Coordinates of C-alpha atoms in Angstrom, one line a residue:
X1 CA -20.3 -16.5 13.0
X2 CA -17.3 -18.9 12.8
X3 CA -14.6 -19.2 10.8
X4 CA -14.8 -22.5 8.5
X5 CA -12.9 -25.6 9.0
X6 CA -11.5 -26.9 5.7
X7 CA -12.4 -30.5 4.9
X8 CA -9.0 -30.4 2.4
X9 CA -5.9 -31.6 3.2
X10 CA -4.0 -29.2 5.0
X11 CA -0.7 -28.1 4.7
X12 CA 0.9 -25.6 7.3
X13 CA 4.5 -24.0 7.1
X14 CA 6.5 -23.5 9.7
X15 CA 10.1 -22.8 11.0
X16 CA 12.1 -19.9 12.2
X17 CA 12.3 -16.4 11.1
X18 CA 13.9 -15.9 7.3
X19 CA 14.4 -19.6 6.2
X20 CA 12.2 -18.9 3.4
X21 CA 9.0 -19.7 4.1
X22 CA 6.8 -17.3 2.1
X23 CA 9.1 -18.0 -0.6
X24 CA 8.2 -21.4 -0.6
X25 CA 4.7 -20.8 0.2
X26 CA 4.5 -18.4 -3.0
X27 CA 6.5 -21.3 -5.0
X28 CA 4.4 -23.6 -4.2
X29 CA 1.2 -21.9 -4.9
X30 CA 3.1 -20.7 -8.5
X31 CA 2.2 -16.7 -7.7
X32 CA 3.3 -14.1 -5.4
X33 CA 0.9 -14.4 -2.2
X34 CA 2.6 -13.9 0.6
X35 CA 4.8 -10.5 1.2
X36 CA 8.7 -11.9 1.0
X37 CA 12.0 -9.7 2.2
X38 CA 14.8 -9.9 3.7
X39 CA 13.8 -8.9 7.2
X40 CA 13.4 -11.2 9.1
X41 CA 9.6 -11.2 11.2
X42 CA 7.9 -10.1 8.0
X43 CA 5.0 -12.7 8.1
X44 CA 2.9 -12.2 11.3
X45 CA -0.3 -13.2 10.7
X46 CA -1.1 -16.9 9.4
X47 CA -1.9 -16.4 5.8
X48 CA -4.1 -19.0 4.3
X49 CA -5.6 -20.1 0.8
X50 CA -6.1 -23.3 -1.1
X51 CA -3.8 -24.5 -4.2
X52 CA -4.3 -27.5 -6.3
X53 CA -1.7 -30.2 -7.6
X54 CA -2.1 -32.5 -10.2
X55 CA -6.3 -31.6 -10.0
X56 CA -6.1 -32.3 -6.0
X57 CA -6.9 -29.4 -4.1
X58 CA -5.5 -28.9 -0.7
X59 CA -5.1 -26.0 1.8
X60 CA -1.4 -24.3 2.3
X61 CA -0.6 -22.1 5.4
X62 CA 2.0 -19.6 6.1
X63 CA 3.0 -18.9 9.6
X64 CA 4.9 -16.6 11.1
X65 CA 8.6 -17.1 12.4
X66 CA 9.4 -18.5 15.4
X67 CA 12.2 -16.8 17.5
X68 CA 13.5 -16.4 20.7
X69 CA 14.4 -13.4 22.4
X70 CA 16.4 -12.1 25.8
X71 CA 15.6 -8.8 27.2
X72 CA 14.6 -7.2 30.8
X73 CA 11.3 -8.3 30.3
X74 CA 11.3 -11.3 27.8
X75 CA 13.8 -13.9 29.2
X76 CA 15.5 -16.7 26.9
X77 CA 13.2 -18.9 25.5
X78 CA 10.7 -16.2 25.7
X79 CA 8.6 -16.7 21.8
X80 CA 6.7 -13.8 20.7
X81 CA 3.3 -14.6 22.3
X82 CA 1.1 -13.0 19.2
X83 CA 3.0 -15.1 16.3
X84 CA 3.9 -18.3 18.7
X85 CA -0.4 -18.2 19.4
X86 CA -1.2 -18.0 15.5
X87 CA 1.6 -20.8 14.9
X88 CA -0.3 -23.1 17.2
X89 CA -3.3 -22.6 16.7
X90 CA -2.4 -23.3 12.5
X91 CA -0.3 -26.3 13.9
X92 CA -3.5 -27.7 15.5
X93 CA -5.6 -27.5 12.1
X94 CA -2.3 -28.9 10.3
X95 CA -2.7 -32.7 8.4
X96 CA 0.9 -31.9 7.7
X97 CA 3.5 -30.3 9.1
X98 CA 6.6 -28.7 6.3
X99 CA 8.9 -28.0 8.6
X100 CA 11.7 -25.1 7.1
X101 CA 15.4 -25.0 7.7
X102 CA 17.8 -23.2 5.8
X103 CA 21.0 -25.2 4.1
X104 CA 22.9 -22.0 4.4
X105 CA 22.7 -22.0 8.0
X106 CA 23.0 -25.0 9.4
X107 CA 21.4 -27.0 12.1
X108 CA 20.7 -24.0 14.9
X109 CA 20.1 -24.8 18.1
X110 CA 16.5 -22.6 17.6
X111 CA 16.2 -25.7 14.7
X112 CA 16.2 -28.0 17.1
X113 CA 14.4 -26.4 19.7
X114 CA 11.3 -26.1 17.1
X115 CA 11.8 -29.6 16.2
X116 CA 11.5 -31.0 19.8
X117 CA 8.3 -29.3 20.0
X118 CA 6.8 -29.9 16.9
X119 CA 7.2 -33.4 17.7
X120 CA 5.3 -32.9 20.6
X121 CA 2.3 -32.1 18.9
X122 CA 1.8 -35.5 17.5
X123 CA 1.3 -34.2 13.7
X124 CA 2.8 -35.2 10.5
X125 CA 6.0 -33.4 10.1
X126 CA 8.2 -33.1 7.3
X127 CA 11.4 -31.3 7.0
X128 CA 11.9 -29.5 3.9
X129 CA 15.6 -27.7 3.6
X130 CA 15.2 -24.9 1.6
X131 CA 17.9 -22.7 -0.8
X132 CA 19.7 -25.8 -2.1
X133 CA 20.4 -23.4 -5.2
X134 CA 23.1 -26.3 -6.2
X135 CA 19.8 -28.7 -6.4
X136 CA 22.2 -31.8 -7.8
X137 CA 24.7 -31.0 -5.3
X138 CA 22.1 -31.1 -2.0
X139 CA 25.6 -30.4 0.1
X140 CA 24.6 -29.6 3.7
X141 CA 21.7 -31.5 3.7
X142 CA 23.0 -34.1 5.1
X143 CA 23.4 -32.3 8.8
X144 CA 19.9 -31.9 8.8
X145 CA 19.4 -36.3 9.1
X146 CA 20.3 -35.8 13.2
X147 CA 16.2 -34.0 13.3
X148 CA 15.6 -37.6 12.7
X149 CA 12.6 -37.4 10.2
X150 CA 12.3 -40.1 7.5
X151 CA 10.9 -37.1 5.5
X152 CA 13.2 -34.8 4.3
X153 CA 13.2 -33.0 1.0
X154 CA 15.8 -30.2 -0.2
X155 CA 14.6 -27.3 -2.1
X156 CA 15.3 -24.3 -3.9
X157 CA 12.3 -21.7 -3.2
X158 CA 13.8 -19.2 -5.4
X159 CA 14.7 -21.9 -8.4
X160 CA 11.2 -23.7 -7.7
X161 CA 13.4 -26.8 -7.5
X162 CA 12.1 -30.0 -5.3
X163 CA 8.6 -28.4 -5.3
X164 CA 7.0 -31.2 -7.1
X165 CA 9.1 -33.9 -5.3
X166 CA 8.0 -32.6 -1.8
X167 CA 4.2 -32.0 -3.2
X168 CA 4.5 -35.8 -4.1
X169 CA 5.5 -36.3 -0.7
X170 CA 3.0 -34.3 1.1
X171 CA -0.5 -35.2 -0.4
X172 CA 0.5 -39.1 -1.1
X173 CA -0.9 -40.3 1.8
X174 CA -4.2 -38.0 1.6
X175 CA -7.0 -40.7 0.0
X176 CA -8.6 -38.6 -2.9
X177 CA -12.5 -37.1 -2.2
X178 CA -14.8 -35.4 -3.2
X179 CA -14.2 -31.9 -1.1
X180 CA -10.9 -32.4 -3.3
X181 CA -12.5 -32.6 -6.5
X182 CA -15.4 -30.1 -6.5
X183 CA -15.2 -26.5 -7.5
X184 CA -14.8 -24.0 -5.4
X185 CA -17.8 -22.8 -4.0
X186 CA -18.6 -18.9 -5.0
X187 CA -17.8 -16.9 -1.8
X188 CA -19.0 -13.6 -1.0
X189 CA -15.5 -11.4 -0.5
X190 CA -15.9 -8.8 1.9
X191 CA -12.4 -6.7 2.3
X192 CA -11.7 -4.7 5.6
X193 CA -9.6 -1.1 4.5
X194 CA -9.0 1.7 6.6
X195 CA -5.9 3.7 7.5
X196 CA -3.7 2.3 10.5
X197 CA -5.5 1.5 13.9
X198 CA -8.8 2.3 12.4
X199 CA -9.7 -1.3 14.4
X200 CA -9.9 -3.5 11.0
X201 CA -8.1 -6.6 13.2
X202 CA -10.4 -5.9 16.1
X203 CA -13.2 -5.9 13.7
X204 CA -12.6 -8.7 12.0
X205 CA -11.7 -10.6 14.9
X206 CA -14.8 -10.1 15.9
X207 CA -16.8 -10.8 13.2
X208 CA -15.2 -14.5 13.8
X209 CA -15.3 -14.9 17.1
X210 CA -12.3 -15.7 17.6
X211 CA -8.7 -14.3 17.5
X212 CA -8.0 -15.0 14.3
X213 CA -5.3 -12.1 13.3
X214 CA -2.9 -10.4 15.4
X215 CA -4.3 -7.4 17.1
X216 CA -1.9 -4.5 18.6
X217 CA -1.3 -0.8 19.5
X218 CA 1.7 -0.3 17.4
X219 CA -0.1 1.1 13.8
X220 CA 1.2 -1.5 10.8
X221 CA 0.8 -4.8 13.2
X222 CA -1.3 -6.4 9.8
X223 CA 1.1 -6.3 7.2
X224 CA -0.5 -8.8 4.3
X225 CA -3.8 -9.2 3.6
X226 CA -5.2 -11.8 5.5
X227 CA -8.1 -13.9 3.8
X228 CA -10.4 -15.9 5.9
X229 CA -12.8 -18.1 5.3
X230 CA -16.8 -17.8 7.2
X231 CA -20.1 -18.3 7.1
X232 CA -22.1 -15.1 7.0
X233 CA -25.4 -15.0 8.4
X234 CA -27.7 -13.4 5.7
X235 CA -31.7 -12.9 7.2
X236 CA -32.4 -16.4 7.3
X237 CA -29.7 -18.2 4.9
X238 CA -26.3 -18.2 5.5
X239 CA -24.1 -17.7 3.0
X240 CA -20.1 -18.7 2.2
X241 CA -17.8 -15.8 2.1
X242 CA -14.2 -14.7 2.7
X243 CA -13.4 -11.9 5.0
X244 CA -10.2 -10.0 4.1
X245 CA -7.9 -8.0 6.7
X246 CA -5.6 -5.6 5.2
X247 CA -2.8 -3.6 6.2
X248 CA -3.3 0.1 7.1
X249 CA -3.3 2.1 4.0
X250 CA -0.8 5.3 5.2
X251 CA 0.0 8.2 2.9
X252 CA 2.5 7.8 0.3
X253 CA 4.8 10.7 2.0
X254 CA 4.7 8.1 5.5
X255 CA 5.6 4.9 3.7
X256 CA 9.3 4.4 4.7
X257 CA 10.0 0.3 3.8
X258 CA 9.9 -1.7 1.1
X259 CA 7.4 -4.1 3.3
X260 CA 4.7 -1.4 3.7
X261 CA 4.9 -0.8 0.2
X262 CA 4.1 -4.1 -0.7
X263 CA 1.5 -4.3 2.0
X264 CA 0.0 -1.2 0.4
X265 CA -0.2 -2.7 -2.4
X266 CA -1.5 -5.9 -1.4
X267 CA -4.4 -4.0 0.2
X268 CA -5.0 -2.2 -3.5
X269 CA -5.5 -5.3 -4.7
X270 CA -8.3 -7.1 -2.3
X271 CA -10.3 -3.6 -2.9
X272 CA -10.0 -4.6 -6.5
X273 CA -10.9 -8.1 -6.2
X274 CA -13.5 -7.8 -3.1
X275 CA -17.5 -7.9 -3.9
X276 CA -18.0 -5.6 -0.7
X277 CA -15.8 -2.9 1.1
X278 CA -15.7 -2.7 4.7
X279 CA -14.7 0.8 4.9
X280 CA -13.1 1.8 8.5
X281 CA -13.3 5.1 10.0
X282 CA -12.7 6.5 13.8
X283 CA -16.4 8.0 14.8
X284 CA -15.8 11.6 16.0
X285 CA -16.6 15.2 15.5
X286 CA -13.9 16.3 13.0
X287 CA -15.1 13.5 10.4
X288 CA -12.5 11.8 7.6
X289 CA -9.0 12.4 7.9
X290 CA -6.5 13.5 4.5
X291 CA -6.1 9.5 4.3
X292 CA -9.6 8.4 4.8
X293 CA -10.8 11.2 1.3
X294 CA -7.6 9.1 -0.2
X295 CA -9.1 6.0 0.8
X296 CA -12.6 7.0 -0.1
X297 CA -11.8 8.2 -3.5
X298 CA -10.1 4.5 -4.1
X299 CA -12.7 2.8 -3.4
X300 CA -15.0 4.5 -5.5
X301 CA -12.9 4.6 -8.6
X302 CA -12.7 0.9 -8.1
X303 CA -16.4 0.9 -8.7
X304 CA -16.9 -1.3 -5.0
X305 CA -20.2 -1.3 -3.2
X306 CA -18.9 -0.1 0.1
X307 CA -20.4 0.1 3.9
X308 CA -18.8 3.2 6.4
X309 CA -17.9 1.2 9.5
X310 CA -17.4 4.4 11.8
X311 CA -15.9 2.3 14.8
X312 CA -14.6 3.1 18.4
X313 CA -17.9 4.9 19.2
X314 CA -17.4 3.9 22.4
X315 CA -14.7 6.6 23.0
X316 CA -17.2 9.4 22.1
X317 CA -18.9 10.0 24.9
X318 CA -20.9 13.3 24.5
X319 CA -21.5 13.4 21.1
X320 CA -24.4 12.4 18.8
X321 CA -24.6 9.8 15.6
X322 CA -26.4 12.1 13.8
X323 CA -23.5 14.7 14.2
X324 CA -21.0 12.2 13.4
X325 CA -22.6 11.3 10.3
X326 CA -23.5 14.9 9.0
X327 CA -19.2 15.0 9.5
X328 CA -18.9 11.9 7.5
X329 CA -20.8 12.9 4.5
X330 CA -19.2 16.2 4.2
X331 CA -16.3 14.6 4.2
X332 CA -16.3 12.1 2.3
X333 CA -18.6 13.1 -0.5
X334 CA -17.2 10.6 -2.8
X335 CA -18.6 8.0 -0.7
X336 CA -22.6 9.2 -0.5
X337 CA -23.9 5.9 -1.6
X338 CA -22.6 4.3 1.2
X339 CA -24.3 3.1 4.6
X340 CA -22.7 4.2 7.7
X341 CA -22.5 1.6 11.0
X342 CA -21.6 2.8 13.8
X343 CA -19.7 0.3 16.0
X344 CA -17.0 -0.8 18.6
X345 CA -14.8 -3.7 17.3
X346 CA -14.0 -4.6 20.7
X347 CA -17.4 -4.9 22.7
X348 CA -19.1 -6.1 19.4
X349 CA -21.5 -2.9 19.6
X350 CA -23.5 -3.2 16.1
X351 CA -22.1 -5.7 14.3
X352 CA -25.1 -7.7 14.0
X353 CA -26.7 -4.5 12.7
X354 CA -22.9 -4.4 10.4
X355 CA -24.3 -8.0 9.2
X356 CA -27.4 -6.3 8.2
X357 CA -25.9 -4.0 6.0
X358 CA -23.8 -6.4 4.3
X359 CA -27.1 -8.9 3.7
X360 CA -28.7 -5.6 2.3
X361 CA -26.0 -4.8 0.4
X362 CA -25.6 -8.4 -1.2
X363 CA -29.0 -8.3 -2.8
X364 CA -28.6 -4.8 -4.3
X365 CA -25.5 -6.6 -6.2
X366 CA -28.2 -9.2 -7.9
X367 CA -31.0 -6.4 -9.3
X368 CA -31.6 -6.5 -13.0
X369 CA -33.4 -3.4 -14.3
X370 CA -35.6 -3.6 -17.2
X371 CA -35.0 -1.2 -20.3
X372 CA -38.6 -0.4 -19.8
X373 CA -37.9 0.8 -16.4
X374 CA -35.1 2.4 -17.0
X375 CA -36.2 5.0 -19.7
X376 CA -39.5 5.5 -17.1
X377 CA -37.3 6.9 -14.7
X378 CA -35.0 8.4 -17.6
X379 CA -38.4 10.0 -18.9
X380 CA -39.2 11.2 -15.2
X381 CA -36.1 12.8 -14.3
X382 CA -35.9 14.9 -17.6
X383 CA -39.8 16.2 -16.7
X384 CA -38.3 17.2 -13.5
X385 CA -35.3 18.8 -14.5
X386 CA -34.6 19.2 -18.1
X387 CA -30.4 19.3 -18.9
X388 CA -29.3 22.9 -19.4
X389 CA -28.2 23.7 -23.1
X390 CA -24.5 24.6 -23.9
X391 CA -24.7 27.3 -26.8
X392 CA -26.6 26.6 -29.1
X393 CA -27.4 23.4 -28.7
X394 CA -29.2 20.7 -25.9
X395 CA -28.1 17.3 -24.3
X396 CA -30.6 14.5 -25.8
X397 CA -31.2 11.4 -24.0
X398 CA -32.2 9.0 -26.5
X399 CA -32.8 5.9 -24.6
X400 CA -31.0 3.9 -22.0
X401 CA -29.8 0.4 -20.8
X402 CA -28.6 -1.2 -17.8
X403 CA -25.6 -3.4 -18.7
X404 CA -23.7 -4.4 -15.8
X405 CA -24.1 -5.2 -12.2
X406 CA -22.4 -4.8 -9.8
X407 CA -21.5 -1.8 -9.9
X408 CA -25.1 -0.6 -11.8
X409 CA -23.8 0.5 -14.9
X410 CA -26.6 2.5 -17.4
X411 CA -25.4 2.8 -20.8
X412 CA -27.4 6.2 -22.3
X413 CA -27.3 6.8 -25.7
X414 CA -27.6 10.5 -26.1
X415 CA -26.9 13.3 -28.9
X416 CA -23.8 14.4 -28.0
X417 CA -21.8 13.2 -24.4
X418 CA -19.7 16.7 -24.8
X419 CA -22.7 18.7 -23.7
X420 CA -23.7 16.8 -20.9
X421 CA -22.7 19.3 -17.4
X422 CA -21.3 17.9 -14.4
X423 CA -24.1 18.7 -12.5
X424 CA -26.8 16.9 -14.6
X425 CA -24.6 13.9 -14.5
X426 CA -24.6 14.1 -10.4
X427 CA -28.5 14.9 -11.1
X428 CA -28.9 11.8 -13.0
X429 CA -27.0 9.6 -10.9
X430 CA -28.8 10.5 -7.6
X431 CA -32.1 10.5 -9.3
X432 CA -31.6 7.0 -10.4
X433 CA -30.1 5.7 -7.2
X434 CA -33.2 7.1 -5.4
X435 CA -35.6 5.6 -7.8
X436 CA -34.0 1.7 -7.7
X437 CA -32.6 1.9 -4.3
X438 CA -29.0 0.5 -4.2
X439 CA -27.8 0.6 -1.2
X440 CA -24.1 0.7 -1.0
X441 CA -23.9 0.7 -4.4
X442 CA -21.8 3.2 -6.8
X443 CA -24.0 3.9 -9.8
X444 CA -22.0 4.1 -13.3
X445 CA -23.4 6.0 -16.3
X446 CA -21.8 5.5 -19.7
X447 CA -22.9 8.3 -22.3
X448 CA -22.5 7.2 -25.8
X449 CA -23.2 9.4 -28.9
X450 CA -25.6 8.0 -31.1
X451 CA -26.3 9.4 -34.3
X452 CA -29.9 10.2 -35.5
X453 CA -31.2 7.8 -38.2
X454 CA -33.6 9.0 -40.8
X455 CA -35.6 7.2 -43.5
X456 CA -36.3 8.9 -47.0
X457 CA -40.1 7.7 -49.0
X458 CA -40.2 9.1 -52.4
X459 CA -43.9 8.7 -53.3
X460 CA -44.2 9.4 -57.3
X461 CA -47.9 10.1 -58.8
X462 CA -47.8 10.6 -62.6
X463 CA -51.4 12.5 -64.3
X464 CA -51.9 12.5 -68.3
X465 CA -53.1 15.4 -69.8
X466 CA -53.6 15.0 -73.5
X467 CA -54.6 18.1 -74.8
X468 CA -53.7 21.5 -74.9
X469 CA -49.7 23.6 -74.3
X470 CA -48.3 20.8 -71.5
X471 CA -50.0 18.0 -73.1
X472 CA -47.9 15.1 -71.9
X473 CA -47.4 12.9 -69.1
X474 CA -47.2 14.8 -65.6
X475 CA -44.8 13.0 -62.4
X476 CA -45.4 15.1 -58.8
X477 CA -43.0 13.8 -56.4
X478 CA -43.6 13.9 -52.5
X479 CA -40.4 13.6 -50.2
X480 CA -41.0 12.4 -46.5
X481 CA -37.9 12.3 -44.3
X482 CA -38.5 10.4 -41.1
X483 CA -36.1 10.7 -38.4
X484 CA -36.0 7.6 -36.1
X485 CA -36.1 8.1 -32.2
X486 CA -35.6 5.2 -29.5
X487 CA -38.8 7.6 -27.9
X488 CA -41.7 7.1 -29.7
X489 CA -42.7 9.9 -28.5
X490 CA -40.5 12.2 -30.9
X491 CA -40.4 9.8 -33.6
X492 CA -42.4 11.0 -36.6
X493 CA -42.3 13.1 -40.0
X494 CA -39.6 15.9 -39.5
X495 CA -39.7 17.4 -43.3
X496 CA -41.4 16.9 -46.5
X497 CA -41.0 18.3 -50.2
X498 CA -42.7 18.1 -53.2
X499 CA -41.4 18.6 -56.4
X500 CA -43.0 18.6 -60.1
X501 CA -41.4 17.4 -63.3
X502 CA -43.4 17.2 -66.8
X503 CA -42.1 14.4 -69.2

């Protein structure tokens, strides 16, 4: 499985560290994508998605900042060989180069070292000078002329000044097509959470085939969420989908920066957004961790069909799976829906079988249930275990629907949601589950009072009697009260009266 090639123009940012370029990125794209602070080195990974201008579509890369940096082991001139390999390898997809200085600065010599070897690489290059707050002033841009370029276009990433003057400039001499024009095509999104050094980078890196995001020791290495583009192999189709590496989700109490706060809320939000959750744990014999329940219980209260990746089984030597995984149910026991895979990121143990799980998953997300069906098993599971009775009075299931998937939600119209006990709920839930199959899937059950209806027929016969005391006209009335049931079953005559009156 490889990661796609976009057939859009593509647009990749580069320069050294702190010139602005997730600012620009995120003012170009009009939204907050990339993670921007003051620190220098924030951006790591290359962070990619596609933006459209004027109804073109294109592709827009942010890269990481190049810097040099003099040590006893790293000489001068020494670049950072995890960010300087995912700069070239974005500099190699690159139609065009935006090449980002910063007017505040000046021309550094690191500006000019980055120039001399962009130039090398033969690509498109244009130089954009960003935080030219004083837009009609542009002083200091003139310095910038010695780089050479014809191309050069101050900006203001924090204003959004020049924006549309450099997009002009960067897509003009792209010939309009058809890849351009076309909607996106719906992607499967598939996000990779776990708490730090779980393996996500390693795993998805893997998944690829290639070393697509930056993979370290040092817990926090991915600090945005990183969406990439694949083709997923599905049984026998493949299908487009979007693979999305997030930063390590820690406990509130360890998050010391403003950056991992961001991150671990960037990771938040691809769990809200995915269609699938690759949920990482470490396999061994003391199951989830504090973080992992937090985690877990995330995941499920975002209503996301979710696979356990328990990885680095290769370090547990001695032990069995079906240990491991008696661990990871009692401990995460807001996860029970979910399939566990038991893998090593780096060897590539199971992830075909991890590919499996996700196709099996993917085609629970598409079942429509009947109404039929669903008061069958409804009907079934109350023969097998009737609800218990609070006080005086019982829970009811009148009827039920499913009206939403994914996540399978059930709407059930019952007498009164109030009396309805946890346990019947969990009951309900697992009954259901077991009867449809949903693999991966969280089952929702929305219980909604309904009131019984009843119908009233007042049937009137009238005899004449026309002799004698109560000589006269006679009326009997007969009151039938029908109460109406979903069940038709229950549904029938529940009282009746009769009354005389002489006229």
């Amino acid at each position: 499985m490889e990661e796609v090639r976009k057939s859009l123009p593509t647009l990749v940012i580069v320069g050294r560290p702190n010139v602005g370029k997730s600012s620009l990125f995120n003012a170009i794209l009009k939204r907050r994508h990339a993670i921007v602070h003051f620190d220098s080195g924030v951006t790591r990974d290359r962070v990619s998605t596609t933006g459209v201008y004027n109804g073109r579509r294109y592709q827009l890369v942010d890269t990481g900042g190049l810097a040099m940096y003099a040590g006893e082991k790293k000489g001068v001139g020494f670049w950072d060989n995890s960010i300087e390999k995912q700069v070239e390898t974005a500099i190699e997809e690159a139609d065009t180069i935006l090449f980002v200085v910063d007017v505040n600065d000046g021309l550094t010599p690191l500006d000019q070292e980055i120039s001399a070897r962009l130039r090398a690489t033969g690509r498109d290059i244009i130089l954009v000078v960003n935080k030219v707050d004083d837009y009609g002033r542009n002083e200091g841009v003139e310095e910038f002329h010695k780089l050479g370029y014809k191309k050069v276009f101050p900006v203001s990433s924090l204003h959004r000044k020049g924006i549309q003057n450099l997009l002009d400039g960067a897509l003009a001499e792209f010939a309009r097509n058809a890849a351009e024009t076309e909607e996106n095509e719906p992607r499967l999104r598939i996000a990779v959470v776990g708490r730090p050094n779980a393996g996500k980078s390693s795993l998805v890196n893997k998944m690829l085939g290639k070393e697509r995001v930056i993979v370290s020791d040092v817990a926090g290495t991915t600090r945005d969420s990183i969406d990439v583009d694949f083709t997923l192999p599905c049984g026998d189709e493949d299908v487009p989908a979007t693979l999305i590496d997030t930063a390590g989700l820690r406990r509130k109490s360890k998050v010391d920066s403003a950056v991992e706060r961001y991150s671990m809320m960037r990771a938040s939000e691809a769990v809200e957004k995915c269609d699938i959750v690759l949920f990482l744990v470490t396999s061994d014999q003391f199951g989830a961790t504090a973080q992992d329940k937090t985690i877990a219980k995330m995941i499920g209260e975002a209503g996301k069909p979710c696979i356990i990746v328990a990885n680095k089984w290769d370090t547990c030597s001695g032990l069995k799976q079906q240990d491991v995984l008696k661990e990871i149910r009692y401990t995460l026991p807001k996860l029970v829906y979910a399939p566990v895979v038991f893998t090593c990121a780096i060897s590539g143990y199971n992830v075909k079988l991890l590919y499996s799980a996700i196709a099996e998953v993917r085609a629970q997300m598409s079942i429509k249930v009947s109404t039929a069906m669903v008061n069958r098993i409804l009907e079934d599971a109350e023969n097998r275990y009737s609800a218990p009775i609070k006080g005086t009075k019982a829970f009811k299931i009148y009827y039920g629907t499913m009206i939403k998937n994914p996540p399978p939600t059930i709407a059930l119209f019952v007498n009164d949601p109030k009396l309805l006990a946890d346990n019947y709920k969990v009951y309900l839930e697992n009954y259901i589950r077991k009867a449809f199959g949903f693999t991966g899937m969280p089952i929702r059950l929305e219980f909604r009072a309904r009131e019984r209806r009843e119908l009233v027929f007042i049937e009137h016969k009238a005899t004449v009697k026309k002799q004698g005391k109560n000589r006269g006209v006679k009326l009997k009335a007969k009151k039938t009260t029908v109460y109406l049931r979903p069940d038709s079953k229950k549904r029938g005559v529940k009282k009746t009266d009769e009354s005389e009156k002489n006229g």
